[in-house]
mmCIF file with all atom_site columns, C-alpha atoms in Angstrom:
data_model
loop_
_atom_site.group_PDB
_atom_site.id
_atom_site.type_symbol
_atom_site.label_atom_id
_atom_site.label_alt_id
_atom_site.label_comp_id
_atom_site.label_asym_id
_atom_site.label_entity_id
_atom_site.label_seq_id
_atom_site.pdbx_PDB_ins_code
_atom_site.Cartn_x
_atom_site.Cartn_y
_atom_site.Cartn_z
_atom_site.occupancy
_atom_site.B_iso_or_equiv
_atom_site.pdbx_formal_charge
_atom_site.auth_seq_id
_atom_site.auth_comp_id
_atom_site.auth_asym_id
_atom_site.auth_atom_id
_atom_site.pdbx_PDB_model_num
ATOM 1   C CA . UNK O 1 1   ? 67.973 26.476 -17.713 1.00 52.00 ? 1   UNK O CA 1
ATOM 2   C CA . UNK O 1 2   ? 68.640 23.279 -15.755 1.00 52.00 ? 2   UNK O CA 1
ATOM 3   C CA . UNK O 1 3   ? 64.915 22.680 -15.246 1.00 58.00 ? 3   UNK O CA 1
ATOM 4   C CA . UNK O 1 4   ? 64.292 22.947 -18.984 1.00 53.00 ? 4   UNK O CA 1
ATOM 5   C CA . UNK O 1 5   ? 67.212 20.646 -19.770 1.00 56.00 ? 5   UNK O CA 1
ATOM 6   C CA . UNK O 1 6   ? 65.889 18.027 -17.338 1.00 57.00 ? 6   UNK O CA 1
ATOM 7   C CA . UNK O 1 7   ? 62.526 18.147 -19.105 1.00 49.00 ? 7   UNK O CA 1
ATOM 8   C CA . UNK O 1 8   ? 64.205 17.708 -22.493 1.00 50.00 ? 8   UNK O CA 1
ATOM 9   C CA . UNK O 1 9   ? 66.956 15.251 -21.618 1.00 60.00 ? 9   UNK O CA 1
ATOM 10  C CA . UNK O 1 10  ? 66.989 12.243 -19.322 1.00 66.00 ? 10  UNK O CA 1
ATOM 11  C CA . UNK O 1 11  ? 70.652 12.340 -18.393 1.00 78.00 ? 11  UNK O CA 1
ATOM 12  C CA . UNK O 1 12  ? 72.261 11.306 -15.087 1.00 88.00 ? 12  UNK O CA 1
ATOM 13  C CA . UNK O 1 13  ? 74.559 14.314 -15.517 1.00 90.00 ? 13  UNK O CA 1
ATOM 14  C CA . UNK O 1 14  ? 71.668 16.707 -14.924 1.00 88.00 ? 14  UNK O CA 1
ATOM 15  C CA . UNK O 1 15  ? 70.612 14.751 -11.835 1.00 89.00 ? 15  UNK O CA 1
ATOM 16  C CA . UNK O 1 16  ? 74.169 14.905 -10.475 1.00 93.00 ? 16  UNK O CA 1
ATOM 17  C CA . UNK O 1 17  ? 74.316 18.678 -10.997 1.00 91.00 ? 17  UNK O CA 1
ATOM 18  C CA . UNK O 1 18  ? 70.920 19.169 -9.345  1.00 89.00 ? 18  UNK O CA 1
ATOM 19  C CA . UNK O 1 19  ? 71.812 17.057 -6.302  1.00 92.00 ? 19  UNK O CA 1
ATOM 20  C CA . UNK O 1 20  ? 75.194 18.705 -5.849  1.00 93.00 ? 20  UNK O CA 1
ATOM 21  C CA . UNK O 1 21  ? 73.570 22.133 -6.092  1.00 91.00 ? 21  UNK O CA 1
ATOM 22  C CA . UNK O 1 22  ? 71.377 21.221 -3.121  1.00 88.00 ? 22  UNK O CA 1
ATOM 23  C CA . UNK O 1 23  ? 74.396 20.237 -1.033  1.00 87.00 ? 23  UNK O CA 1
ATOM 24  C CA . UNK O 1 24  ? 77.819 21.402 0.058   1.00 83.00 ? 24  UNK O CA 1
ATOM 25  C CA . UNK O 1 25  ? 79.428 18.409 -1.628  1.00 90.00 ? 25  UNK O CA 1
ATOM 26  C CA . UNK O 1 26  ? 78.671 14.685 -1.971  1.00 94.00 ? 26  UNK O CA 1
ATOM 27  C CA . UNK O 1 27  ? 80.704 11.513 -2.342  1.00 95.00 ? 27  UNK O CA 1
ATOM 28  C CA . UNK O 1 28  ? 80.193 9.177  -5.283  1.00 96.00 ? 28  UNK O CA 1
ATOM 29  C CA . UNK O 1 29  ? 78.673 6.655  -2.876  1.00 95.00 ? 29  UNK O CA 1
ATOM 30  C CA . UNK O 1 30  ? 76.149 9.235  -1.616  1.00 95.00 ? 30  UNK O CA 1
ATOM 31  C CA . UNK O 1 31  ? 75.234 10.112 -5.195  1.00 96.00 ? 31  UNK O CA 1
ATOM 32  C CA . UNK O 1 32  ? 74.859 6.418  -6.067  1.00 95.00 ? 32  UNK O CA 1
ATOM 33  C CA . UNK O 1 33  ? 72.475 5.864  -3.177  1.00 95.00 ? 33  UNK O CA 1
ATOM 34  C CA . UNK O 1 34  ? 70.383 8.921  -4.012  1.00 94.00 ? 34  UNK O CA 1
ATOM 35  C CA . UNK O 1 35  ? 70.265 8.182  -7.747  1.00 92.00 ? 35  UNK O CA 1
ATOM 36  C CA . UNK O 1 36  ? 70.062 4.372  -7.510  1.00 92.00 ? 36  UNK O CA 1
ATOM 37  C CA . UNK O 1 37  ? 72.912 4.000  -9.991  1.00 93.00 ? 37  UNK O CA 1
ATOM 38  C CA . UNK O 1 38  ? 76.096 1.961  -10.049 1.00 94.00 ? 38  UNK O CA 1
ATOM 39  C CA . UNK O 1 39  ? 79.255 3.367  -8.497  1.00 94.00 ? 39  UNK O CA 1
ATOM 40  C CA . UNK O 1 40  ? 81.217 3.290  -11.758 1.00 95.00 ? 40  UNK O CA 1
ATOM 41  C CA . UNK O 1 41  ? 78.363 4.890  -13.697 1.00 93.00 ? 41  UNK O CA 1
ATOM 42  C CA . UNK O 1 42  ? 78.195 7.880  -11.362 1.00 94.00 ? 42  UNK O CA 1
ATOM 43  C CA . UNK O 1 43  ? 81.984 8.048  -11.007 1.00 95.00 ? 43  UNK O CA 1
ATOM 44  C CA . UNK O 1 44  ? 82.467 8.283  -14.777 1.00 94.00 ? 44  UNK O CA 1
ATOM 45  C CA . UNK O 1 45  ? 80.039 11.209 -15.066 1.00 93.00 ? 45  UNK O CA 1
ATOM 46  C CA . UNK O 1 46  ? 81.699 13.012 -12.151 1.00 95.00 ? 46  UNK O CA 1
ATOM 47  C CA . UNK O 1 47  ? 85.156 12.598 -13.673 1.00 95.00 ? 47  UNK O CA 1
ATOM 48  C CA . UNK O 1 48  ? 83.930 13.959 -17.016 1.00 93.00 ? 48  UNK O CA 1
ATOM 49  C CA . UNK O 1 49  ? 82.237 16.925 -15.337 1.00 93.00 ? 49  UNK O CA 1
ATOM 50  C CA . UNK O 1 50  ? 85.425 17.633 -13.392 1.00 94.00 ? 50  UNK O CA 1
ATOM 51  C CA . UNK O 1 51  ? 87.517 17.571 -16.577 1.00 94.00 ? 51  UNK O CA 1
ATOM 52  C CA . UNK O 1 52  ? 85.057 20.021 -18.164 1.00 92.00 ? 52  UNK O CA 1
ATOM 53  C CA . UNK O 1 53  ? 85.441 22.367 -15.186 1.00 93.00 ? 53  UNK O CA 1
ATOM 54  C CA . UNK O 1 54  ? 81.941 21.990 -13.753 1.00 93.00 ? 54  UNK O CA 1
ATOM 55  C CA . UNK O 1 55  ? 83.064 20.080 -10.635 1.00 94.00 ? 55  UNK O CA 1
ATOM 56  C CA . UNK O 1 56  ? 85.988 20.165 -8.276  1.00 94.00 ? 56  UNK O CA 1
ATOM 57  C CA . UNK O 1 57  ? 86.845 17.977 -5.274  1.00 94.00 ? 57  UNK O CA 1
ATOM 58  C CA . UNK O 1 58  ? 87.828 18.260 -1.634  1.00 89.00 ? 58  UNK O CA 1
ATOM 59  C CA . UNK O 1 59  ? 88.533 15.861 1.215   1.00 91.00 ? 59  UNK O CA 1
ATOM 60  C CA . UNK O 1 60  ? 86.194 15.508 4.206   1.00 84.00 ? 60  UNK O CA 1
ATOM 61  C CA . UNK O 1 61  ? 87.892 14.137 7.358   1.00 85.00 ? 61  UNK O CA 1
ATOM 62  C CA . UNK O 1 62  ? 86.435 10.978 8.937   1.00 80.00 ? 62  UNK O CA 1
ATOM 63  C CA . UNK O 1 63  ? 86.579 9.854  12.550  1.00 78.00 ? 63  UNK O CA 1
ATOM 64  C CA . UNK O 1 64  ? 88.620 6.866  11.391  1.00 81.00 ? 64  UNK O CA 1
ATOM 65  C CA . UNK O 1 65  ? 90.301 5.999  8.131   1.00 81.00 ? 65  UNK O CA 1
ATOM 66  C CA . UNK O 1 66  ? 91.154 8.068  5.092   1.00 86.00 ? 66  UNK O CA 1
ATOM 67  C CA . UNK O 1 67  ? 89.264 11.306 4.361   1.00 90.00 ? 67  UNK O CA 1
ATOM 68  C CA . UNK O 1 68  ? 86.334 11.027 1.944   1.00 91.00 ? 68  UNK O CA 1
ATOM 69  C CA . UNK O 1 69  ? 86.533 12.568 -1.505  1.00 93.00 ? 69  UNK O CA 1
ATOM 70  C CA . UNK O 1 70  ? 83.581 14.847 -2.226  1.00 95.00 ? 70  UNK O CA 1
ATOM 71  C CA . UNK O 1 71  ? 82.503 16.430 -5.489  1.00 95.00 ? 71  UNK O CA 1
ATOM 72  C CA . UNK O 1 72  ? 81.032 19.917 -5.587  1.00 93.00 ? 72  UNK O CA 1
ATOM 73  C CA . UNK O 1 73  ? 79.948 22.356 -8.277  1.00 93.00 ? 73  UNK O CA 1
ATOM 74  C CA . UNK O 1 74  ? 82.195 25.154 -9.483  1.00 92.00 ? 74  UNK O CA 1
ATOM 75  C CA . UNK O 1 75  ? 81.040 28.622 -10.497 1.00 88.00 ? 75  UNK O CA 1
ATOM 76  C CA . UNK O 1 76  ? 81.071 27.466 -14.138 1.00 88.00 ? 76  UNK O CA 1
ATOM 77  C CA . UNK O 1 77  ? 77.740 25.726 -13.447 1.00 88.00 ? 77  UNK O CA 1
ATOM 78  C CA . UNK O 1 78  ? 76.072 28.992 -12.368 1.00 85.00 ? 78  UNK O CA 1
ATOM 79  C CA . UNK O 1 79  ? 74.824 29.616 -15.905 1.00 81.00 ? 79  UNK O CA 1
ATOM 80  C CA . UNK O 1 80  ? 72.486 26.625 -15.529 1.00 82.00 ? 80  UNK O CA 1
ATOM 81  C CA . UNK O 1 81  ? 70.507 28.382 -12.788 1.00 83.00 ? 81  UNK O CA 1
ATOM 82  C CA . UNK O 1 82  ? 68.319 31.475 -12.711 1.00 77.00 ? 82  UNK O CA 1
ATOM 83  C CA . UNK O 1 83  ? 70.105 34.832 -12.575 1.00 81.00 ? 83  UNK O CA 1
ATOM 84  C CA . UNK O 1 84  ? 67.990 37.934 -11.975 1.00 79.00 ? 84  UNK O CA 1
ATOM 85  C CA . UNK O 1 85  ? 70.961 40.281 -12.320 1.00 69.00 ? 85  UNK O CA 1
ATOM 86  C CA . UNK O 1 86  ? 70.862 40.250 -16.124 1.00 75.00 ? 86  UNK O CA 1
ATOM 87  C CA . UNK O 1 87  ? 72.692 42.967 -18.083 1.00 84.00 ? 87  UNK O CA 1
ATOM 88  C CA . UNK O 1 88  ? 69.309 44.467 -19.013 1.00 86.00 ? 88  UNK O CA 1
ATOM 89  C CA . UNK O 1 89  ? 68.230 44.772 -15.356 1.00 90.00 ? 89  UNK O CA 1
ATOM 90  C CA . UNK O 1 90  ? 71.552 46.281 -14.318 1.00 91.00 ? 90  UNK O CA 1
ATOM 91  C CA . UNK O 1 91  ? 71.553 48.665 -17.293 1.00 94.00 ? 91  UNK O CA 1
ATOM 92  C CA . UNK O 1 92  ? 67.999 49.831 -16.512 1.00 93.00 ? 92  UNK O CA 1
ATOM 93  C CA . UNK O 1 93  ? 68.924 50.575 -12.896 1.00 95.00 ? 93  UNK O CA 1
ATOM 94  C CA . UNK O 1 94  ? 72.060 52.382 -14.030 1.00 95.00 ? 94  UNK O CA 1
ATOM 95  C CA . UNK O 1 95  ? 69.992 54.433 -16.487 1.00 96.00 ? 95  UNK O CA 1
ATOM 96  C CA . UNK O 1 96  ? 67.488 55.303 -13.759 1.00 96.00 ? 96  UNK O CA 1
ATOM 97  C CA . UNK O 1 97  ? 70.386 56.536 -11.625 1.00 96.00 ? 97  UNK O CA 1
ATOM 98  C CA . UNK O 1 98  ? 71.677 58.765 -14.440 1.00 96.00 ? 98  UNK O CA 1
ATOM 99  C CA . UNK O 1 99  ? 68.238 60.212 -15.166 1.00 97.00 ? 99  UNK O CA 1
ATOM 100 C CA . UNK O 1 100 ? 66.731 60.492 -11.678 1.00 96.00 ? 100 UNK O CA 1
ATOM 101 C CA . UNK O 1 101 ? 69.749 60.518 -9.366  1.00 96.00 ? 101 UNK O CA 1
ATOM 102 C CA . UNK O 1 102 ? 71.549 58.041 -7.141  1.00 95.00 ? 102 UNK O CA 1
ATOM 103 C CA . UNK O 1 103 ? 68.489 57.416 -4.964  1.00 96.00 ? 103 UNK O CA 1
ATOM 104 C CA . UNK O 1 104 ? 66.505 55.980 -7.897  1.00 97.00 ? 104 UNK O CA 1
ATOM 105 C CA . UNK O 1 105 ? 67.852 52.379 -7.888  1.00 96.00 ? 105 UNK O CA 1
ATOM 106 C CA . UNK O 1 106 ? 67.306 51.869 -4.119  1.00 96.00 ? 106 UNK O CA 1
ATOM 107 C CA . UNK O 1 107 ? 63.774 53.269 -4.437  1.00 96.00 ? 107 UNK O CA 1
ATOM 108 C CA . UNK O 1 108 ? 62.969 50.956 -7.330  1.00 96.00 ? 108 UNK O CA 1
ATOM 109 C CA . UNK O 1 109 ? 64.385 47.961 -5.488  1.00 96.00 ? 109 UNK O CA 1
ATOM 110 C CA . UNK O 1 110 ? 62.459 48.881 -2.343  1.00 97.00 ? 110 UNK O CA 1
ATOM 111 C CA . UNK O 1 111 ? 59.237 49.088 -4.374  1.00 97.00 ? 111 UNK O CA 1
ATOM 112 C CA . UNK O 1 112 ? 59.974 45.727 -5.984  1.00 96.00 ? 112 UNK O CA 1
ATOM 113 C CA . UNK O 1 113 ? 60.409 43.985 -2.625  1.00 96.00 ? 113 UNK O CA 1
ATOM 114 C CA . UNK O 1 114 ? 57.310 45.684 -1.235  1.00 97.00 ? 114 UNK O CA 1
ATOM 115 C CA . UNK O 1 115 ? 55.242 44.392 -4.164  1.00 96.00 ? 115 UNK O CA 1
ATOM 116 C CA . UNK O 1 116 ? 56.749 40.946 -3.801  1.00 95.00 ? 116 UNK O CA 1
ATOM 117 C CA . UNK O 1 117 ? 55.888 40.954 -0.101  1.00 96.00 ? 117 UNK O CA 1
ATOM 118 C CA . UNK O 1 118 ? 52.276 41.909 -0.768  1.00 96.00 ? 118 UNK O CA 1
ATOM 119 C CA . UNK O 1 119 ? 51.835 39.170 -3.369  1.00 96.00 ? 119 UNK O CA 1
ATOM 120 C CA . UNK O 1 120 ? 53.439 36.490 -1.227  1.00 97.00 ? 120 UNK O CA 1
ATOM 121 C CA . UNK O 1 121 ? 51.750 37.696 1.946   1.00 96.00 ? 121 UNK O CA 1
ATOM 122 C CA . UNK O 1 122 ? 48.344 37.033 0.419   1.00 95.00 ? 122 UNK O CA 1
ATOM 123 C CA . UNK O 1 123 ? 49.382 33.463 -0.404  1.00 95.00 ? 123 UNK O CA 1
ATOM 124 C CA . UNK O 1 124 ? 50.823 32.852 3.067   1.00 96.00 ? 124 UNK O CA 1
ATOM 125 C CA . UNK O 1 125 ? 47.705 34.124 4.831   1.00 93.00 ? 125 UNK O CA 1
ATOM 126 C CA . UNK O 1 126 ? 46.142 30.637 4.799   1.00 90.00 ? 126 UNK O CA 1
ATOM 127 C CA . UNK O 1 127 ? 49.008 29.144 6.847   1.00 94.00 ? 127 UNK O CA 1
ATOM 128 C CA . UNK O 1 128 ? 47.988 28.311 10.424  1.00 93.00 ? 128 UNK O CA 1
ATOM 129 C CA . UNK O 1 129 ? 51.417 27.649 11.937  1.00 93.00 ? 129 UNK O CA 1
ATOM 130 C CA . UNK O 1 130 ? 54.853 29.205 11.620  1.00 94.00 ? 130 UNK O CA 1
ATOM 131 C CA . UNK O 1 131 ? 56.272 26.017 10.117  1.00 94.00 ? 131 UNK O CA 1
ATOM 132 C CA . UNK O 1 132 ? 53.504 25.835 7.535   1.00 96.00 ? 132 UNK O CA 1
ATOM 133 C CA . UNK O 1 133 ? 54.160 29.481 6.707   1.00 96.00 ? 133 UNK O CA 1
ATOM 134 C CA . UNK O 1 134 ? 57.877 28.764 6.298   1.00 96.00 ? 134 UNK O CA 1
ATOM 135 C CA . UNK O 1 135 ? 57.210 25.806 3.993   1.00 96.00 ? 135 UNK O CA 1
ATOM 136 C CA . UNK O 1 136 ? 54.835 27.814 1.822   1.00 97.00 ? 136 UNK O CA 1
ATOM 137 C CA . UNK O 1 137 ? 57.425 30.584 1.609   1.00 97.00 ? 137 UNK O CA 1
ATOM 138 C CA . UNK O 1 138 ? 60.108 28.044 0.664   1.00 97.00 ? 138 UNK O CA 1
ATOM 139 C CA . UNK O 1 139 ? 57.967 26.892 -2.264  1.00 96.00 ? 139 UNK O CA 1
ATOM 140 C CA . UNK O 1 140 ? 57.461 30.469 -3.416  1.00 96.00 ? 140 UNK O CA 1
ATOM 141 C CA . UNK O 1 141 ? 61.170 31.215 -3.078  1.00 96.00 ? 141 UNK O CA 1
ATOM 142 C CA . UNK O 1 142 ? 62.043 28.040 -4.997  1.00 93.00 ? 142 UNK O CA 1
ATOM 143 C CA . UNK O 1 143 ? 59.749 29.125 -7.811  1.00 90.00 ? 143 UNK O CA 1
ATOM 144 C CA . UNK O 1 144 ? 61.866 32.294 -7.937  1.00 91.00 ? 144 UNK O CA 1
ATOM 145 C CA . UNK O 1 145 ? 64.988 30.163 -8.357  1.00 89.00 ? 145 UNK O CA 1
ATOM 146 C CA . UNK O 1 146 ? 66.317 30.153 -4.777  1.00 93.00 ? 146 UNK O CA 1
ATOM 147 C CA . UNK O 1 147 ? 66.216 26.345 -4.324  1.00 93.00 ? 147 UNK O CA 1
ATOM 148 C CA . UNK O 1 148 ? 64.722 26.843 -0.886  1.00 95.00 ? 148 UNK O CA 1
ATOM 149 C CA . UNK O 1 149 ? 63.767 24.383 1.843   1.00 95.00 ? 149 UNK O CA 1
ATOM 150 C CA . UNK O 1 150 ? 62.932 24.287 5.554   1.00 96.00 ? 150 UNK O CA 1
ATOM 151 C CA . UNK O 1 151 ? 65.168 22.679 8.177   1.00 95.00 ? 151 UNK O CA 1
ATOM 152 C CA . UNK O 1 152 ? 65.512 22.803 11.962  1.00 93.00 ? 152 UNK O CA 1
ATOM 153 C CA . UNK O 1 153 ? 68.699 23.320 13.967  1.00 91.00 ? 153 UNK O CA 1
ATOM 154 C CA . UNK O 1 154 ? 69.816 21.439 17.091  1.00 88.00 ? 154 UNK O CA 1
ATOM 155 C CA . UNK O 1 155 ? 67.630 23.696 19.252  1.00 88.00 ? 155 UNK O CA 1
ATOM 156 C CA . UNK O 1 156 ? 64.537 23.060 17.155  1.00 89.00 ? 156 UNK O CA 1
ATOM 157 C CA . UNK O 1 157 ? 64.572 26.487 15.524  1.00 90.00 ? 157 UNK O CA 1
ATOM 158 C CA . UNK O 1 158 ? 63.243 26.844 12.006  1.00 94.00 ? 158 UNK O CA 1
ATOM 159 C CA . UNK O 1 159 ? 65.719 27.570 9.225   1.00 96.00 ? 159 UNK O CA 1
ATOM 160 C CA . UNK O 1 160 ? 64.907 28.649 5.688   1.00 97.00 ? 160 UNK O CA 1
ATOM 161 C CA . UNK O 1 161 ? 67.857 27.242 3.728   1.00 97.00 ? 161 UNK O CA 1
ATOM 162 C CA . UNK O 1 162 ? 68.601 28.167 0.117   1.00 96.00 ? 162 UNK O CA 1
ATOM 163 C CA . UNK O 1 163 ? 71.208 26.851 -2.316  1.00 93.00 ? 163 UNK O CA 1
ATOM 164 C CA . UNK O 1 164 ? 71.092 29.500 -5.019  1.00 92.00 ? 164 UNK O CA 1
ATOM 165 C CA . UNK O 1 165 ? 71.229 33.300 -5.115  1.00 92.00 ? 165 UNK O CA 1
ATOM 166 C CA . UNK O 1 166 ? 69.416 34.606 -8.209  1.00 92.00 ? 166 UNK O CA 1
ATOM 167 C CA . UNK O 1 167 ? 70.026 38.176 -6.987  1.00 92.00 ? 167 UNK O CA 1
ATOM 168 C CA . UNK O 1 168 ? 73.778 37.709 -6.447  1.00 90.00 ? 168 UNK O CA 1
ATOM 169 C CA . UNK O 1 169 ? 74.910 40.048 -9.263  1.00 90.00 ? 169 UNK O CA 1
ATOM 170 C CA . UNK O 1 170 ? 72.264 42.602 -8.347  1.00 93.00 ? 170 UNK O CA 1
ATOM 171 C CA . UNK O 1 171 ? 73.381 42.528 -4.693  1.00 93.00 ? 171 UNK O CA 1
ATOM 172 C CA . UNK O 1 172 ? 77.027 42.877 -5.736  1.00 92.00 ? 172 UNK O CA 1
ATOM 173 C CA . UNK O 1 173 ? 76.221 46.247 -7.308  1.00 93.00 ? 173 UNK O CA 1
ATOM 174 C CA . UNK O 1 174 ? 73.530 47.372 -4.860  1.00 94.00 ? 174 UNK O CA 1
ATOM 175 C CA . UNK O 1 175 ? 74.277 46.305 -1.300  1.00 92.00 ? 175 UNK O CA 1
ATOM 176 C CA . UNK O 1 176 ? 70.760 47.162 -0.172  1.00 95.00 ? 176 UNK O CA 1
ATOM 177 C CA . UNK O 1 177 ? 69.396 44.065 -1.974  1.00 96.00 ? 177 UNK O CA 1
ATOM 178 C CA . UNK O 1 178 ? 70.469 41.587 0.725   1.00 95.00 ? 178 UNK O CA 1
ATOM 179 C CA . UNK O 1 179 ? 69.043 43.836 3.442   1.00 96.00 ? 179 UNK O CA 1
ATOM 180 C CA . UNK O 1 180 ? 65.719 44.229 1.647   1.00 97.00 ? 180 UNK O CA 1
ATOM 181 C CA . UNK O 1 181 ? 65.503 40.478 1.045   1.00 96.00 ? 181 UNK O CA 1
ATOM 182 C CA . UNK O 1 182 ? 66.019 39.713 4.732   1.00 96.00 ? 182 UNK O CA 1
ATOM 183 C CA . UNK O 1 183 ? 63.477 42.368 5.755   1.00 96.00 ? 183 UNK O CA 1
ATOM 184 C CA . UNK O 1 184 ? 60.994 40.832 3.311   1.00 97.00 ? 184 UNK O CA 1
ATOM 185 C CA . UNK O 1 185 ? 61.300 37.432 4.953   1.00 96.00 ? 185 UNK O CA 1
ATOM 186 C CA . UNK O 1 186 ? 60.977 39.018 8.417   1.00 95.00 ? 186 UNK O CA 1
ATOM 187 C CA . UNK O 1 187 ? 57.688 40.661 7.408   1.00 95.00 ? 187 UNK O CA 1
ATOM 188 C CA . UNK O 1 188 ? 56.336 37.477 5.888   1.00 96.00 ? 188 UNK O CA 1
ATOM 189 C CA . UNK O 1 189 ? 57.329 35.296 8.852   1.00 95.00 ? 189 UNK O CA 1
ATOM 190 C CA . UNK O 1 190 ? 56.243 37.876 11.431  1.00 93.00 ? 190 UNK O CA 1
ATOM 191 C CA . UNK O 1 191 ? 59.365 37.484 13.566  1.00 92.00 ? 191 UNK O CA 1
ATOM 192 C CA . UNK O 1 192 ? 63.048 38.345 13.687  1.00 93.00 ? 192 UNK O CA 1
ATOM 193 C CA . UNK O 1 193 ? 65.214 36.755 10.985  1.00 95.00 ? 193 UNK O CA 1
ATOM 194 C CA . UNK O 1 194 ? 68.999 36.607 10.795  1.00 95.00 ? 194 UNK O CA 1
ATOM 195 C CA . UNK O 1 195 ? 70.734 35.851 7.483   1.00 95.00 ? 195 UNK O CA 1
ATOM 196 C CA . UNK O 1 196 ? 74.029 34.002 7.026   1.00 95.00 ? 196 UNK O CA 1
ATOM 197 C CA . UNK O 1 197 ? 75.831 32.946 3.857   1.00 94.00 ? 197 UNK O CA 1
ATOM 198 C CA . UNK O 1 198 ? 78.355 30.173 3.234   1.00 91.00 ? 198 UNK O CA 1
ATOM 199 C CA . UNK O 1 199 ? 80.057 29.943 -0.153  1.00 88.00 ? 199 UNK O CA 1
ATOM 200 C CA . UNK O 1 200 ? 82.649 27.390 -1.230  1.00 83.00 ? 200 UNK O CA 1
ATOM 201 C CA . UNK O 1 201 ? 83.764 26.987 -4.850  1.00 84.00 ? 201 UNK O CA 1
ATOM 202 C CA . UNK O 1 202 ? 80.486 27.111 -6.830  1.00 84.00 ? 202 UNK O CA 1
ATOM 203 C CA . UNK O 1 203 ? 78.260 26.080 -3.919  1.00 86.00 ? 203 UNK O CA 1
ATOM 204 C CA . UNK O 1 204 ? 76.253 28.400 -1.721  1.00 90.00 ? 204 UNK O CA 1
ATOM 205 C CA . UNK O 1 205 ? 74.127 27.950 1.389   1.00 93.00 ? 205 UNK O CA 1
ATOM 206 C CA . UNK O 1 206 ? 72.044 30.928 2.483   1.00 96.00 ? 206 UNK O CA 1
ATOM 207 C CA . UNK O 1 207 ? 70.380 30.395 5.850   1.00 97.00 ? 207 UNK O CA 1
ATOM 208 C CA . UNK O 1 208 ? 67.595 32.562 7.256   1.00 97.00 ? 208 UNK O CA 1
ATOM 209 C CA . UNK O 1 209 ? 67.465 31.842 10.995  1.00 96.00 ? 209 UNK O CA 1
ATOM 210 C CA . UNK O 1 210 ? 63.868 32.341 12.106  1.00 94.00 ? 210 UNK O CA 1
ATOM 211 C CA . UNK O 1 211 ? 63.934 33.629 15.684  1.00 86.00 ? 211 UNK O CA 1
ATOM 212 C CA . UNK O 1 212 ? 60.631 33.289 17.532  1.00 75.00 ? 212 UNK O CA 1
ATOM 213 C CA . UNK O 1 213 ? 59.834 34.525 21.026  1.00 62.00 ? 213 UNK O CA 1
ATOM 214 C CA . UNK O 1 214 ? 60.270 30.971 22.325  1.00 55.00 ? 214 UNK O CA 1
ATOM 215 C CA . UNK O 1 215 ? 63.842 30.986 21.021  1.00 48.00 ? 215 UNK O CA 1
ATOM 216 C CA . UNK O 1 216 ? 64.811 34.513 22.036  1.00 48.00 ? 216 UNK O CA 1
ATOM 217 C CA . UNK O 1 217 ? 67.796 33.369 24.053  1.00 44.00 ? 217 UNK O CA 1
#
């Protein structure tokens, strides 16, 4: 939805929402710098979005001086981003369970992730390094609505970091979804992967820690 709106409308509001979605909160000054807009222009949009319930604020401590005020998205903005747990999908899985038994939904989900892995695996086959493989996977995951990117931690380990969970509602009903998703990434990366999730207000940061032999400690 947000992608379509950005194609149709050239509004700073959409840019603010997109940038905040890719963060865990930003100050007005940080938004100004990223957007190349005036402080008051960005501030006005943030205040209006907060009044409408799309943003809230929190204070980030500084080494010296007063804490910084950061804006972040609330869950009200979730409707702007892809959600794969639609009522139709959930109803179909529930119907399969009624007709074929309680093992039907997990089997269908397992088959889905297997097919996804095969399709993505073929596209990742051209990658020559682990980092290149991770970056290709991030692009594929982003196309699926995960807002994915590659980072490195203090030890130089690769991280696949995502700021949206399209399968959130599906995982809430079927706990196996998160496990299957992590196993999928392990198969595609060819090494151990550990998943962690941070959620605050309407913001989320899902991190897949890619653990190679060189970083086994």
